[in-house]
Each structure stands twice: as C-alpha cells, then as structure tokens.
mmCIF file with all atom_site columns, C-alpha atoms in Angstrom:
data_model
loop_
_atom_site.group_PDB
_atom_site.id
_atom_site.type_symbol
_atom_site.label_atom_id
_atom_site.label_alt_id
_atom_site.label_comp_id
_atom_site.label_asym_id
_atom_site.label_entity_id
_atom_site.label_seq_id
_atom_site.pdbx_PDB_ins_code
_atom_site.Cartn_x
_atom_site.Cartn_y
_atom_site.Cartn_z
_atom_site.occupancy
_atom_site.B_iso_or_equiv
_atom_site.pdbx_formal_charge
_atom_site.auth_seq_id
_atom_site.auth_comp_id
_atom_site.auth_asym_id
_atom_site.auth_atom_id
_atom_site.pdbx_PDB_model_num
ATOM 1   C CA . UNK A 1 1   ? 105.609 113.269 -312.542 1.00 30.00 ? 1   UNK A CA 1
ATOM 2   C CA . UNK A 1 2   ? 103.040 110.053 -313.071 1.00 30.00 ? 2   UNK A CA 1
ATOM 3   C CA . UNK A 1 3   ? 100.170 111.024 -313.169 1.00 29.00 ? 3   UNK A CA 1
ATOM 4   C CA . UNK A 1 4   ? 97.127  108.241 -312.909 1.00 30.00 ? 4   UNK A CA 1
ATOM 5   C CA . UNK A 1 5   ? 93.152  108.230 -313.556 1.00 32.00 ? 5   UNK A CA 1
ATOM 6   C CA . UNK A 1 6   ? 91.050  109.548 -311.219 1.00 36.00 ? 6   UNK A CA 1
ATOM 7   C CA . UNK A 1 7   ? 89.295  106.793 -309.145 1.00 39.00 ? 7   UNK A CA 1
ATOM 8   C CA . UNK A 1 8   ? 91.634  104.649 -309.732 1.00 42.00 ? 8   UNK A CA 1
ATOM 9   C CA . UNK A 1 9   ? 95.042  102.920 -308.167 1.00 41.00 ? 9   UNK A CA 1
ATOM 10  C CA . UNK A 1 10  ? 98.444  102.308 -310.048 1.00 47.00 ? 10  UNK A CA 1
ATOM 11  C CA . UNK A 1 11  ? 98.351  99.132  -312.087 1.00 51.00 ? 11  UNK A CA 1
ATOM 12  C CA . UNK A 1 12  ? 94.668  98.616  -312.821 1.00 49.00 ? 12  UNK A CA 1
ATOM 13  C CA . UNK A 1 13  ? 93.220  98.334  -316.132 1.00 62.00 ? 13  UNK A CA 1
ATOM 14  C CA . UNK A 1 14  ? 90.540  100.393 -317.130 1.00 60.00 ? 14  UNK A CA 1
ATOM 15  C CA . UNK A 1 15  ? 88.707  97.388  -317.457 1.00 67.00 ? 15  UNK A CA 1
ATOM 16  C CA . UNK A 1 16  ? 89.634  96.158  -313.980 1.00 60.00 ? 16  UNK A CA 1
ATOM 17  C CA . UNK A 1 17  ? 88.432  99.519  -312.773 1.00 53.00 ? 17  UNK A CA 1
ATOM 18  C CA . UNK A 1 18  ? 85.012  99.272  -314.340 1.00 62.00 ? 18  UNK A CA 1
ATOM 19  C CA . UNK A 1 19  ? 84.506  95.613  -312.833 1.00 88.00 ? 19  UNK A CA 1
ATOM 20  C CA . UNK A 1 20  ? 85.243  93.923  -316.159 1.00 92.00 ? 20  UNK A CA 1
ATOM 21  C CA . UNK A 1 21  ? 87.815  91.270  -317.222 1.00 96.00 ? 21  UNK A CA 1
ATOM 22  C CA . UNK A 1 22  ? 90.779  92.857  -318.947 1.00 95.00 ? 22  UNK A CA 1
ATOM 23  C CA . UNK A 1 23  ? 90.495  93.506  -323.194 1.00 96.00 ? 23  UNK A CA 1
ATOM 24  C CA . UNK A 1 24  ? 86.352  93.115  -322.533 1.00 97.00 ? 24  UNK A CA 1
ATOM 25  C CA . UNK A 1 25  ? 85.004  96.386  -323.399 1.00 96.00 ? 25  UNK A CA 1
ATOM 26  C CA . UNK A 1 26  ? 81.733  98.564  -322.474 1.00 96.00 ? 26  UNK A CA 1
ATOM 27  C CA . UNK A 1 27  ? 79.440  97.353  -325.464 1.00 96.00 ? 27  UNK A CA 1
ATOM 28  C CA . UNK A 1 28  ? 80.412  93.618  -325.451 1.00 97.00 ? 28  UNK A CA 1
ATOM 29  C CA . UNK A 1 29  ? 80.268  93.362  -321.569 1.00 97.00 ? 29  UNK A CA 1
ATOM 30  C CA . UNK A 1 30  ? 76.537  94.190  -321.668 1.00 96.00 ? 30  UNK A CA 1
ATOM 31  C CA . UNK A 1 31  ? 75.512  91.146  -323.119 1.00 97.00 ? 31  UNK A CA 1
ATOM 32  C CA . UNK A 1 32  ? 77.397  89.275  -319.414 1.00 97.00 ? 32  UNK A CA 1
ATOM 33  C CA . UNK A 1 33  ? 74.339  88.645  -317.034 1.00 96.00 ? 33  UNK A CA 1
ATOM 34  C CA . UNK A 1 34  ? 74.176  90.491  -313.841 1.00 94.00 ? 34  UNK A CA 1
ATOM 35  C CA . UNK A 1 35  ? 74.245  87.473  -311.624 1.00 95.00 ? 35  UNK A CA 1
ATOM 36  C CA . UNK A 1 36  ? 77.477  85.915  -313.746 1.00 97.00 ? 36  UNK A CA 1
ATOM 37  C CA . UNK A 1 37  ? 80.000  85.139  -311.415 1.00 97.00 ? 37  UNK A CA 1
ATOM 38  C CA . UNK A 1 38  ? 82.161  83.106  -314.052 1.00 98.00 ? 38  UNK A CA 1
ATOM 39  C CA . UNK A 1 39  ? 83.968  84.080  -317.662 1.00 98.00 ? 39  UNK A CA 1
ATOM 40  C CA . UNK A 1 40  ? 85.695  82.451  -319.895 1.00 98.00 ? 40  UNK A CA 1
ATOM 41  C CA . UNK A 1 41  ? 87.159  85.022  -322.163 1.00 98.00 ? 41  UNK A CA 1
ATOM 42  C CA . UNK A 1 42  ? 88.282  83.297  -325.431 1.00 98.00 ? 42  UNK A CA 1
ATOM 43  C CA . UNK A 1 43  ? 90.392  85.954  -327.390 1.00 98.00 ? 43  UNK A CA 1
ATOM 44  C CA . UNK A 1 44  ? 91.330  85.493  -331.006 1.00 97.00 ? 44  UNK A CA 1
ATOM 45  C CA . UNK A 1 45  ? 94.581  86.779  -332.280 1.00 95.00 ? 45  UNK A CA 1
ATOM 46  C CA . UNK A 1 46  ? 93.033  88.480  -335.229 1.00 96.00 ? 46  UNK A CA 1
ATOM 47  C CA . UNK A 1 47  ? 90.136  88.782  -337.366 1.00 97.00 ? 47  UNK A CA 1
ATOM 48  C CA . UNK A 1 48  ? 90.553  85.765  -339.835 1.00 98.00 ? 48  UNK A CA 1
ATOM 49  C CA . UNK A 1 49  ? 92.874  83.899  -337.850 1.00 97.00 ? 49  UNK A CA 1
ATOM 50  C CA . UNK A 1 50  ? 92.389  80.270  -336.099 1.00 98.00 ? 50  UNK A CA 1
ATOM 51  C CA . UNK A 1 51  ? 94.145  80.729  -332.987 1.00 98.00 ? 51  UNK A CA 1
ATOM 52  C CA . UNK A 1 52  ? 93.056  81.882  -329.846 1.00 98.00 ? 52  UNK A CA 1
ATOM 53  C CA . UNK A 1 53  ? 93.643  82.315  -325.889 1.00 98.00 ? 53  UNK A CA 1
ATOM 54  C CA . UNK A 1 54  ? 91.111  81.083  -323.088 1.00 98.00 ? 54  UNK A CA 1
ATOM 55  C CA . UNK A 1 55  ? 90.878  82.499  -319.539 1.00 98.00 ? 55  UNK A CA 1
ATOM 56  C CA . UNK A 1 56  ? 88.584  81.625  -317.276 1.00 98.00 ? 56  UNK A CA 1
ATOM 57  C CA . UNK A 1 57  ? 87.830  84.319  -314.777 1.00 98.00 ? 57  UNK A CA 1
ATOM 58  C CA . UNK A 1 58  ? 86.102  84.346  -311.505 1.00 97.00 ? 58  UNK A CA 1
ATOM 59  C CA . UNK A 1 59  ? 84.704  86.955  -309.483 1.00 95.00 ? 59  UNK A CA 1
ATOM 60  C CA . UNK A 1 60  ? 85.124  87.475  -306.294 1.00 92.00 ? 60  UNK A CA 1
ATOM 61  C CA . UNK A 1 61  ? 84.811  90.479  -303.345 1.00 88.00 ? 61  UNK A CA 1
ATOM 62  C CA . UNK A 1 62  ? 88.038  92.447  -305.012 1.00 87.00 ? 62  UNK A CA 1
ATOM 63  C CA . UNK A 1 63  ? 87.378  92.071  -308.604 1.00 91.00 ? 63  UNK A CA 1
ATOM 64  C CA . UNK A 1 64  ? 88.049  89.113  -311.319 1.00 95.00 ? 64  UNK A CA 1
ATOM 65  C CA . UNK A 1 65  ? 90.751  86.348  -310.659 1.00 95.00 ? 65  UNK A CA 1
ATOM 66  C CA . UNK A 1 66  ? 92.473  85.208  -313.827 1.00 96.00 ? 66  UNK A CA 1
ATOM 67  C CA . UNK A 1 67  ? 93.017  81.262  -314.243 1.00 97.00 ? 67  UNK A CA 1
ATOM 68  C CA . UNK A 1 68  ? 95.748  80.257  -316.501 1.00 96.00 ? 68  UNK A CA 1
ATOM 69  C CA . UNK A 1 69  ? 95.458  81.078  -319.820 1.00 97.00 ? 69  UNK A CA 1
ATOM 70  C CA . UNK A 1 70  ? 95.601  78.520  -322.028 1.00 97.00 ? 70  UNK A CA 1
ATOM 71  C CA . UNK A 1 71  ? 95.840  78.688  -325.990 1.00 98.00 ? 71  UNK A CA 1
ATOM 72  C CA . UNK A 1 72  ? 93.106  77.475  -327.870 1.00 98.00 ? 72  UNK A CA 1
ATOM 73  C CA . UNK A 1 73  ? 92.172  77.055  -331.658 1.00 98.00 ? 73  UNK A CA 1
ATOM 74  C CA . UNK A 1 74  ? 88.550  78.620  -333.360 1.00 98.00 ? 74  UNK A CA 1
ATOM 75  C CA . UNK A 1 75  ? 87.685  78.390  -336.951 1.00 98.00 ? 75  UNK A CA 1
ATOM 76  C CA . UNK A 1 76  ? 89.446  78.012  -339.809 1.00 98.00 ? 76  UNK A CA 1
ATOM 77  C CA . UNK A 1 77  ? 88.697  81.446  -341.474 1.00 98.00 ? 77  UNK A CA 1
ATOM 78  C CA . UNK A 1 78  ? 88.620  83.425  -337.639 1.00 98.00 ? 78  UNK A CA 1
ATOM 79  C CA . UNK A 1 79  ? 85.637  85.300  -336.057 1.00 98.00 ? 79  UNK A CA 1
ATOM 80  C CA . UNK A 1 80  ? 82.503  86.687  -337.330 1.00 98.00 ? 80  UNK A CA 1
ATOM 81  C CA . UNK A 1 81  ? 79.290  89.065  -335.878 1.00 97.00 ? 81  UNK A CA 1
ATOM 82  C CA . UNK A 1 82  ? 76.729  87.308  -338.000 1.00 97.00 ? 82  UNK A CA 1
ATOM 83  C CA . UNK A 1 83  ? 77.462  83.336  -338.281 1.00 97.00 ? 83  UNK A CA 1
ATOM 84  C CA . UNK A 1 84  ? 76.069  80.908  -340.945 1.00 97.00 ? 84  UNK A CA 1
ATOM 85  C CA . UNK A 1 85  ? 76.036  77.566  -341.325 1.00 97.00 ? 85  UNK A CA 1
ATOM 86  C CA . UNK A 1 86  ? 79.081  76.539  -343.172 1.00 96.00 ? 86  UNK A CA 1
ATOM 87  C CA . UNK A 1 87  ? 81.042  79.934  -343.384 1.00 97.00 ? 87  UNK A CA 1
ATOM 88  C CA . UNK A 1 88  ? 84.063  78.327  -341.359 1.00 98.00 ? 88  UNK A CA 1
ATOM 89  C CA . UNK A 1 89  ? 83.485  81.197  -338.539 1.00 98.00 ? 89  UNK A CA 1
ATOM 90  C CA . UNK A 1 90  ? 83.047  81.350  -335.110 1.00 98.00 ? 90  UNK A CA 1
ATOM 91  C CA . UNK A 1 91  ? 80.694  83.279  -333.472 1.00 98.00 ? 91  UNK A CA 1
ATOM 92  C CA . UNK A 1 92  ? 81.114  86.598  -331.498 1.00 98.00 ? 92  UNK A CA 1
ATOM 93  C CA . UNK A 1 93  ? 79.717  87.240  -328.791 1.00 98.00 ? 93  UNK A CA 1
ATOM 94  C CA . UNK A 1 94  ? 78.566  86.749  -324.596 1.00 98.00 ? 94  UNK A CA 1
ATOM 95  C CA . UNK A 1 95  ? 77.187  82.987  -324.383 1.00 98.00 ? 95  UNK A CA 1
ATOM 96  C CA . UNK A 1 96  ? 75.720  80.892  -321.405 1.00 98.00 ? 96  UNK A CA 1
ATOM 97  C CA . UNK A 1 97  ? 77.144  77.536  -320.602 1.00 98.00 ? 97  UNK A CA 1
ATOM 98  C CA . UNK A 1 98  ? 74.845  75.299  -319.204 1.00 98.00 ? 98  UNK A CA 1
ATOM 99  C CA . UNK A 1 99  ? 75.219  71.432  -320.628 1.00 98.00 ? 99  UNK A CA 1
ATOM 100 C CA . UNK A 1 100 ? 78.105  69.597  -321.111 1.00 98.00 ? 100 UNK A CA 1
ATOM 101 C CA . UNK A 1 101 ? 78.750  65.904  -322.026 1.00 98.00 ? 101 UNK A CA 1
ATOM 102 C CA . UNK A 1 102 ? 81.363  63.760  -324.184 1.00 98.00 ? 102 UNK A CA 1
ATOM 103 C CA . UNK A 1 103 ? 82.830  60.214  -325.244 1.00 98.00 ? 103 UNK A CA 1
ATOM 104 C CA . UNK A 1 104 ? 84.561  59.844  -321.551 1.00 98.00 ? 104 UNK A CA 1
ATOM 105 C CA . UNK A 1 105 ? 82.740  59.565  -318.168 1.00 98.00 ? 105 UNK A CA 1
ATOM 106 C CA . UNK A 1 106 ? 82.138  63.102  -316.483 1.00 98.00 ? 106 UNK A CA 1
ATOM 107 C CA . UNK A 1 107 ? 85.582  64.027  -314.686 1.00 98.00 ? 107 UNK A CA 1
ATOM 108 C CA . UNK A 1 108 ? 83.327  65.617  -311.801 1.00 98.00 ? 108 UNK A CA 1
ATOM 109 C CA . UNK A 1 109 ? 81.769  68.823  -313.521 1.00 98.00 ? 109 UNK A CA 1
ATOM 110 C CA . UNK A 1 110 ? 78.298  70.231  -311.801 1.00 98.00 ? 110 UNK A CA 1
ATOM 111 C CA . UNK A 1 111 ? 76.795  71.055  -315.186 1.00 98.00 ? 111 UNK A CA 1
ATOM 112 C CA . UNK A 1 112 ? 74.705  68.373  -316.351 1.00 98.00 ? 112 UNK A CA 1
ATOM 113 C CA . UNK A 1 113 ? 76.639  65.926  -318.369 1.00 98.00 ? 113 UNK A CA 1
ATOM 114 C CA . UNK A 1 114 ? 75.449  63.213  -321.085 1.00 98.00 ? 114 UNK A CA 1
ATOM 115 C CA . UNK A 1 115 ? 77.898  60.342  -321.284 1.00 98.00 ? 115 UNK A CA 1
ATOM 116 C CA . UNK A 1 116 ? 77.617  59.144  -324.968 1.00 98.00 ? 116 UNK A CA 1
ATOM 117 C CA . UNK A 1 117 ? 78.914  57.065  -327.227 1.00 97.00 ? 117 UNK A CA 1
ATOM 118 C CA . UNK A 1 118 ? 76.981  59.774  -329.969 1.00 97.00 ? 118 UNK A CA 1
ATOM 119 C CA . UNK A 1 119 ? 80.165  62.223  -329.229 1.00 97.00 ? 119 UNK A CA 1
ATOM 120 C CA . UNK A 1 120 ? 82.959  60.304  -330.975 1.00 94.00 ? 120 UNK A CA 1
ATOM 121 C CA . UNK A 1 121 ? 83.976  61.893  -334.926 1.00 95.00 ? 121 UNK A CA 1
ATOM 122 C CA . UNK A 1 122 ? 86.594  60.785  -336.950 1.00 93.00 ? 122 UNK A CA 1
ATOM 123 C CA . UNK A 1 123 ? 88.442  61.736  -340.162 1.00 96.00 ? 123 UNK A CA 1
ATOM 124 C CA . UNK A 1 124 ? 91.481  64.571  -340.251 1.00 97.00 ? 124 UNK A CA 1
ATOM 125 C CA . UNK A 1 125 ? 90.928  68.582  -340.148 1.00 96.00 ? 125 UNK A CA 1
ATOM 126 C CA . UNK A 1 126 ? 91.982  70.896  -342.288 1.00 96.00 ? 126 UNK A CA 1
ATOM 127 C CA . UNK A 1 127 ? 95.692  70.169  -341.110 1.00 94.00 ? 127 UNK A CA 1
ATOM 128 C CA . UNK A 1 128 ? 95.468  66.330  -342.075 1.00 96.00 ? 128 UNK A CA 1
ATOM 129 C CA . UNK A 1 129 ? 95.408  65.904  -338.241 1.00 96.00 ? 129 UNK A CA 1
ATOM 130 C CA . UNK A 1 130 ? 93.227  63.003  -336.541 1.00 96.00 ? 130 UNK A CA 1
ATOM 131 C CA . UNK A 1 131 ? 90.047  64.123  -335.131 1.00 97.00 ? 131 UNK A CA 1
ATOM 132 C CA . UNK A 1 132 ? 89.845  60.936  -332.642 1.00 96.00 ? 132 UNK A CA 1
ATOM 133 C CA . UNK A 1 133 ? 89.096  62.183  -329.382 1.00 97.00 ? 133 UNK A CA 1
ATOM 134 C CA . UNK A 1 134 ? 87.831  65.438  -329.516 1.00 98.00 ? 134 UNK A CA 1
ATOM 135 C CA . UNK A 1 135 ? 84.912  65.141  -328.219 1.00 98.00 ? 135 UNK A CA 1
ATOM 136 C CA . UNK A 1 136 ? 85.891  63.110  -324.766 1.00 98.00 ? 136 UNK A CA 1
ATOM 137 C CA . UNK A 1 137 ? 84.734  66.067  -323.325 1.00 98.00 ? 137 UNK A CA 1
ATOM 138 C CA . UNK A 1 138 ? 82.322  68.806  -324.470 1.00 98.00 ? 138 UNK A CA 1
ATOM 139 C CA . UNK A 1 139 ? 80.936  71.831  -323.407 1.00 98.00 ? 139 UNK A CA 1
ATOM 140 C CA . UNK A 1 140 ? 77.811  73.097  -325.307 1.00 98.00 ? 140 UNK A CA 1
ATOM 141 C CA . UNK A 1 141 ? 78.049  77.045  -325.813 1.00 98.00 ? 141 UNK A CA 1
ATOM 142 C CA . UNK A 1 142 ? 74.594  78.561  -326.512 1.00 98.00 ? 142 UNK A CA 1
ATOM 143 C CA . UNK A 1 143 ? 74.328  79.748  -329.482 1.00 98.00 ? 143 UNK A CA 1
ATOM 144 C CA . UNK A 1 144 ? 71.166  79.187  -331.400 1.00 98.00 ? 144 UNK A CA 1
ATOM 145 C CA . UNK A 1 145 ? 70.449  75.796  -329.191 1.00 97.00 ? 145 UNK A CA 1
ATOM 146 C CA . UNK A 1 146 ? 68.087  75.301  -326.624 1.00 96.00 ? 146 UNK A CA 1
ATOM 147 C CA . UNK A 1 147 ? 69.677  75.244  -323.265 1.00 97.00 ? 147 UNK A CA 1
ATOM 148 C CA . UNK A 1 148 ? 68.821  72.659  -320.774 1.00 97.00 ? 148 UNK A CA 1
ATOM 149 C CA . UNK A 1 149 ? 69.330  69.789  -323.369 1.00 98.00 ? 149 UNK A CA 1
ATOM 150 C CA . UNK A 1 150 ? 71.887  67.478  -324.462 1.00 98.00 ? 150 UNK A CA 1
ATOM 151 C CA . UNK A 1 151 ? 74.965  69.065  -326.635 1.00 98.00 ? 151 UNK A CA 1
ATOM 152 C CA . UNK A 1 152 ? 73.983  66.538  -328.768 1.00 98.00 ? 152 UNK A CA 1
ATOM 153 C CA . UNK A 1 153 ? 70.019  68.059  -329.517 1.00 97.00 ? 153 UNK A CA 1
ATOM 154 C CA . UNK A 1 154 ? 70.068  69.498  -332.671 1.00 95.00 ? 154 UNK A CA 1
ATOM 155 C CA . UNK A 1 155 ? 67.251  72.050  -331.764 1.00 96.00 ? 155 UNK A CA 1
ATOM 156 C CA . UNK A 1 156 ? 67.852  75.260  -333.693 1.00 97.00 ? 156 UNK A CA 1
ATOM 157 C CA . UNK A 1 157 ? 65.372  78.003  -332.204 1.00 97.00 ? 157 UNK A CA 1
ATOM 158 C CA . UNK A 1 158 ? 66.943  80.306  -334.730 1.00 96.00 ? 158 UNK A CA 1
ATOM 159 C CA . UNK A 1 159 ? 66.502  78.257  -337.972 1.00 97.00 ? 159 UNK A CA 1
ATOM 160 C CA . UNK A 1 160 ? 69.179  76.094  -339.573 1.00 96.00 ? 160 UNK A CA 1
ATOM 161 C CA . UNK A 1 161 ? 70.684  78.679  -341.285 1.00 97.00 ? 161 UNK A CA 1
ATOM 162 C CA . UNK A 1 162 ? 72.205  80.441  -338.267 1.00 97.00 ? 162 UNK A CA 1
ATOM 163 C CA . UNK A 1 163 ? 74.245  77.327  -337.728 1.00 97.00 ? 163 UNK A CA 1
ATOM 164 C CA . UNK A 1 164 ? 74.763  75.573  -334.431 1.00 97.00 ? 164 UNK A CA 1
ATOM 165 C CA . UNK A 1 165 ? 76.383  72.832  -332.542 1.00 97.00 ? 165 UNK A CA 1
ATOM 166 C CA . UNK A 1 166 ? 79.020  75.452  -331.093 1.00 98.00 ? 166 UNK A CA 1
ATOM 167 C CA . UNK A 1 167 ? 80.946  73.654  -328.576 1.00 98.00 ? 167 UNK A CA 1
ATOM 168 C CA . UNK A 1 168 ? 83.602  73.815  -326.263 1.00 98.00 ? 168 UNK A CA 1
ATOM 169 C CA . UNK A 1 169 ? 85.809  70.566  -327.106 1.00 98.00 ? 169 UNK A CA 1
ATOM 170 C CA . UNK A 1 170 ? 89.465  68.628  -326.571 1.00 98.00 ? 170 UNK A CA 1
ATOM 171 C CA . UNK A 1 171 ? 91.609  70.212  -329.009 1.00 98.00 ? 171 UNK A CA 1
ATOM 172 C CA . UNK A 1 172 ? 92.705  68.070  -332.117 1.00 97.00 ? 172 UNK A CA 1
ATOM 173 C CA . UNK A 1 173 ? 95.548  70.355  -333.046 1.00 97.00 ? 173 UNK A CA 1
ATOM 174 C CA . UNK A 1 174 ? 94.602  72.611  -335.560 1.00 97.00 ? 174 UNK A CA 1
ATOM 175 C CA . UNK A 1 175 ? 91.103  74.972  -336.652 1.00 98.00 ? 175 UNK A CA 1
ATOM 176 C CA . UNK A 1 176 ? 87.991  73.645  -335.787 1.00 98.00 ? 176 UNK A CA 1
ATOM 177 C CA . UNK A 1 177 ? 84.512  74.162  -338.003 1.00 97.00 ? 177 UNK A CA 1
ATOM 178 C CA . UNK A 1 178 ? 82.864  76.723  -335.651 1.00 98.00 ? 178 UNK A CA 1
ATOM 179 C CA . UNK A 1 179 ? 83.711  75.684  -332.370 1.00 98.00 ? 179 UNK A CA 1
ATOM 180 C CA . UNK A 1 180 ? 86.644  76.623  -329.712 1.00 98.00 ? 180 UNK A CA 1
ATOM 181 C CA . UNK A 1 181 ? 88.884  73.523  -328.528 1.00 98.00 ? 181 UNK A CA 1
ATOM 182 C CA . UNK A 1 182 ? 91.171  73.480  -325.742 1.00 98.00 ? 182 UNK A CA 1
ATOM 183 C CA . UNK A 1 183 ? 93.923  70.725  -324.571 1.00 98.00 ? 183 UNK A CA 1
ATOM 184 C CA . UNK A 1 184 ? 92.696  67.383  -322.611 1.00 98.00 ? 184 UNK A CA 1
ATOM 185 C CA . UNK A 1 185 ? 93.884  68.357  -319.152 1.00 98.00 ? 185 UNK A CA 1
ATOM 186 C CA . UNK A 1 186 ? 92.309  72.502  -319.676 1.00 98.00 ? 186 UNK A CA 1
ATOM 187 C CA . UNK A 1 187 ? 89.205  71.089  -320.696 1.00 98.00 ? 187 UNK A CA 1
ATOM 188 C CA . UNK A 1 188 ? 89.069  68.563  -317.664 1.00 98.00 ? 188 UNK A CA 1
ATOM 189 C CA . UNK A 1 189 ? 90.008  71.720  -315.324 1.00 98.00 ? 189 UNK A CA 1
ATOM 190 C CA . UNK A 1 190 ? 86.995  73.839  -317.377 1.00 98.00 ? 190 UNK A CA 1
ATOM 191 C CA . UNK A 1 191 ? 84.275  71.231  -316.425 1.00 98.00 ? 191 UNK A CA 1
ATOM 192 C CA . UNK A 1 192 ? 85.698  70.661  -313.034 1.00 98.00 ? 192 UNK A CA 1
ATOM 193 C CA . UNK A 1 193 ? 85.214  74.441  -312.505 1.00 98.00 ? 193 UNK A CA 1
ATOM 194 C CA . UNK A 1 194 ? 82.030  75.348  -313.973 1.00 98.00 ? 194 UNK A CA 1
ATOM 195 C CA . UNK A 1 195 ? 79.841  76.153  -311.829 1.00 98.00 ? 195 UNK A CA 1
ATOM 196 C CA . UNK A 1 196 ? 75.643  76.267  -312.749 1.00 98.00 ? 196 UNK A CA 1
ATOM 197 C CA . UNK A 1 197 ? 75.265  78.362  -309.641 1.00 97.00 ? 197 UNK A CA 1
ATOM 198 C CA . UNK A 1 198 ? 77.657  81.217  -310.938 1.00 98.00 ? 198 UNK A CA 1
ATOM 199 C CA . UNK A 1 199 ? 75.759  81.664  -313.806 1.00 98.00 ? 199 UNK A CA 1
ATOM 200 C CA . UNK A 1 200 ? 79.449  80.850  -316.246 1.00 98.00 ? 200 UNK A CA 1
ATOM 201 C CA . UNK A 1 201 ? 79.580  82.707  -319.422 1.00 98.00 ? 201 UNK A CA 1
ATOM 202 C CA . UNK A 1 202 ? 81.710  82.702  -322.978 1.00 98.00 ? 202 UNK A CA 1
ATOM 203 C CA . UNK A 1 203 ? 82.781  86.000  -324.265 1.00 98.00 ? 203 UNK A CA 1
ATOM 204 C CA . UNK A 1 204 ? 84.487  85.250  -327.741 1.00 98.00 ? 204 UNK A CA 1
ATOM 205 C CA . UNK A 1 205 ? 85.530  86.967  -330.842 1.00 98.00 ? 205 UNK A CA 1
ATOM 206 C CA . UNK A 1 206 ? 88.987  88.494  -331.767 1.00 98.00 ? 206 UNK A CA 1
ATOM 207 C CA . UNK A 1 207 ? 90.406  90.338  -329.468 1.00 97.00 ? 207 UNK A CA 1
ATOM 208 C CA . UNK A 1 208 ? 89.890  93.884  -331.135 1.00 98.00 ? 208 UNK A CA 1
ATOM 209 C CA . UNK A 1 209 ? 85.704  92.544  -331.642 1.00 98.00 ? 209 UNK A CA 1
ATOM 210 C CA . UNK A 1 210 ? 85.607  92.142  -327.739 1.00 98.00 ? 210 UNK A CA 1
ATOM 211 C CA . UNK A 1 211 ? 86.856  95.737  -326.679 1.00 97.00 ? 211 UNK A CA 1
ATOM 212 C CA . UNK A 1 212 ? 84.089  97.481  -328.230 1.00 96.00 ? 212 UNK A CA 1
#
C-alpha cells in the first residue's frame, strides 16, 4: 500500500507543500521577501561547474507556476557562498531585481531600463567565443550594488573587494565572469515579465547549495 505525507496530496513536492519552488530549501528560502510574488530559480549543475538552468516562477492563489526552463551558463569555476572580486564565481544566494538596461531599446519590461551605448563589450570568453552582444539586454542582480541605479553604477556599498556588476545578460555561449546569461529570446521574455510590483527575486547557487 502507498502510503503519502500527512498534509499533503499525491504528487506534491515537499517544497510545493511548504509554499516554496521545487529544489529551494528551508534555510535558503528565508532570505525570499514576504511580499515576493516572482522567482527566478537559477540552478547550477554542480559545485564548480559553468552550466546552469533558469525558471522563472510565479505565484499565484494555488501555489508557484513554473515558466519554461531554460539553460543558462554562470562562472567559469561554478558557485560560491563568499564571492570576491576576480575568483571566477558566482554568487549564492536570494537577490532583488530591480534595474535593468542594455545596448538594444527596452523590449517593453516595467523595471526601469537605461538604454546605453555604455553596455556593449567585446573580445572572446574563455571558449574563444565572441562576446558581441551580450549585453543587448541586462538585468542588474543585487549583489553588493545599490539598487535603484543604473546596472551600469559602479557603487559598491560592500567595498570593492566583494566584487560586483552581477548581471543577468544575453548568453555568449560559454561561462561568464560572475554573472548568469540566458539566450536572446529568454532574456526578452525575462524583462517582458518582471514585474517591480511583485517584488521578483534570484535564488542562485548549485543546486545542492539551494536545498539547504
């Protein structure tokens, strides 16, 4: 005989169950805000490891709704709890996304966006591939910046050596520096769904980091 957890109906995850996206545990969904009514969950395949998968989920009266998920790239040498500048890491943990901007007019996003010419790079990554283009479109994630300002401000309220300029950005095809890129058309669907009013949210790290 099946038996199932107490409280509980056939086919939910625990998480589900305790009103939190799936592989988003107890001690890493305490840093989400009350009021946040939007998460992207960016999950890294392992520790050290450059590749990652985004899902964007939205809550609504029954729970979270998944969007698609799409696979994304992080730093070259994975995830880390304690970021520095230069270490090749990306950050762990529960950010706010508030400002977004890039090289291409805004495709219709609600966040505040800064059309700049100041967002284009060149050069290759770490793959020899071109970096042209990846920042058409950006989303600023808030670490060590100060919200409410340009991706582009280089405000560190935590000191330089903490790093910063942690961005959402159009995927160039292979690890980033620090940051977590996505294709074109998923980053055009990201700003076209954020929503300031929902209070949206990154939660990222490897996926065994976020289900503490």
């Amino acid at each position: 005989m099946t038996s199932h957890t107490a409280g509980r109906s056939p086919g939910v995850t625990p998480e589900e169950a305790a009103g939190r996206p799936p592989g988003v545990g107890p001690w890493t969904w305490a840093g989400v805000p009350p009021r946040s009514r939007q998460v992207l969950v960016v999950a890294g395949h392992d520790r050290n490891a450059p590749v990652s998968t985004a899902i964007l989920y939205e809550r609504t009266g029954t729970g979270w709704r998944a969007g698609t998920s799409r696979p994304a790239h992080n730093a070259l040498e994975g995830w880390t709890d304690h970021h520095r500048e230069g270490d090749l890491r990306s950050p762990i943990g529960v950010y706010t996304l508030t400002d977004a901007g890039g090289r291409l007019p805004d495709p219709g996003t609600r966040l505040p966006y800064d059309h700049s010419a100041g967002f284009t790079t060149s050069g290759t990554g770490f793959d020899g591939e071109p970096l042209t283009g990846s920042f058409d479109y950006v989303v600023a994630i808030d670490y060590n910046r100060a919200p409410g300002t340009s991706p582009l401000d280089r405000t560190r309220p935590l000191g330089p050596d903490l790093g910063g300029g942690i961005w959402l950005h159009v995927d160039h095809g292979g690890p980033t520096r620090g940051c977590v890129s996505l294709g074109k058309g998923p980053m055009k669907d990201l700003l076209r769904a954020l929503d300031p009013d929902r209070a949206p949210v990154v939660v990222m790290g490897d996926a065994v980091s976020l289900a503490r």
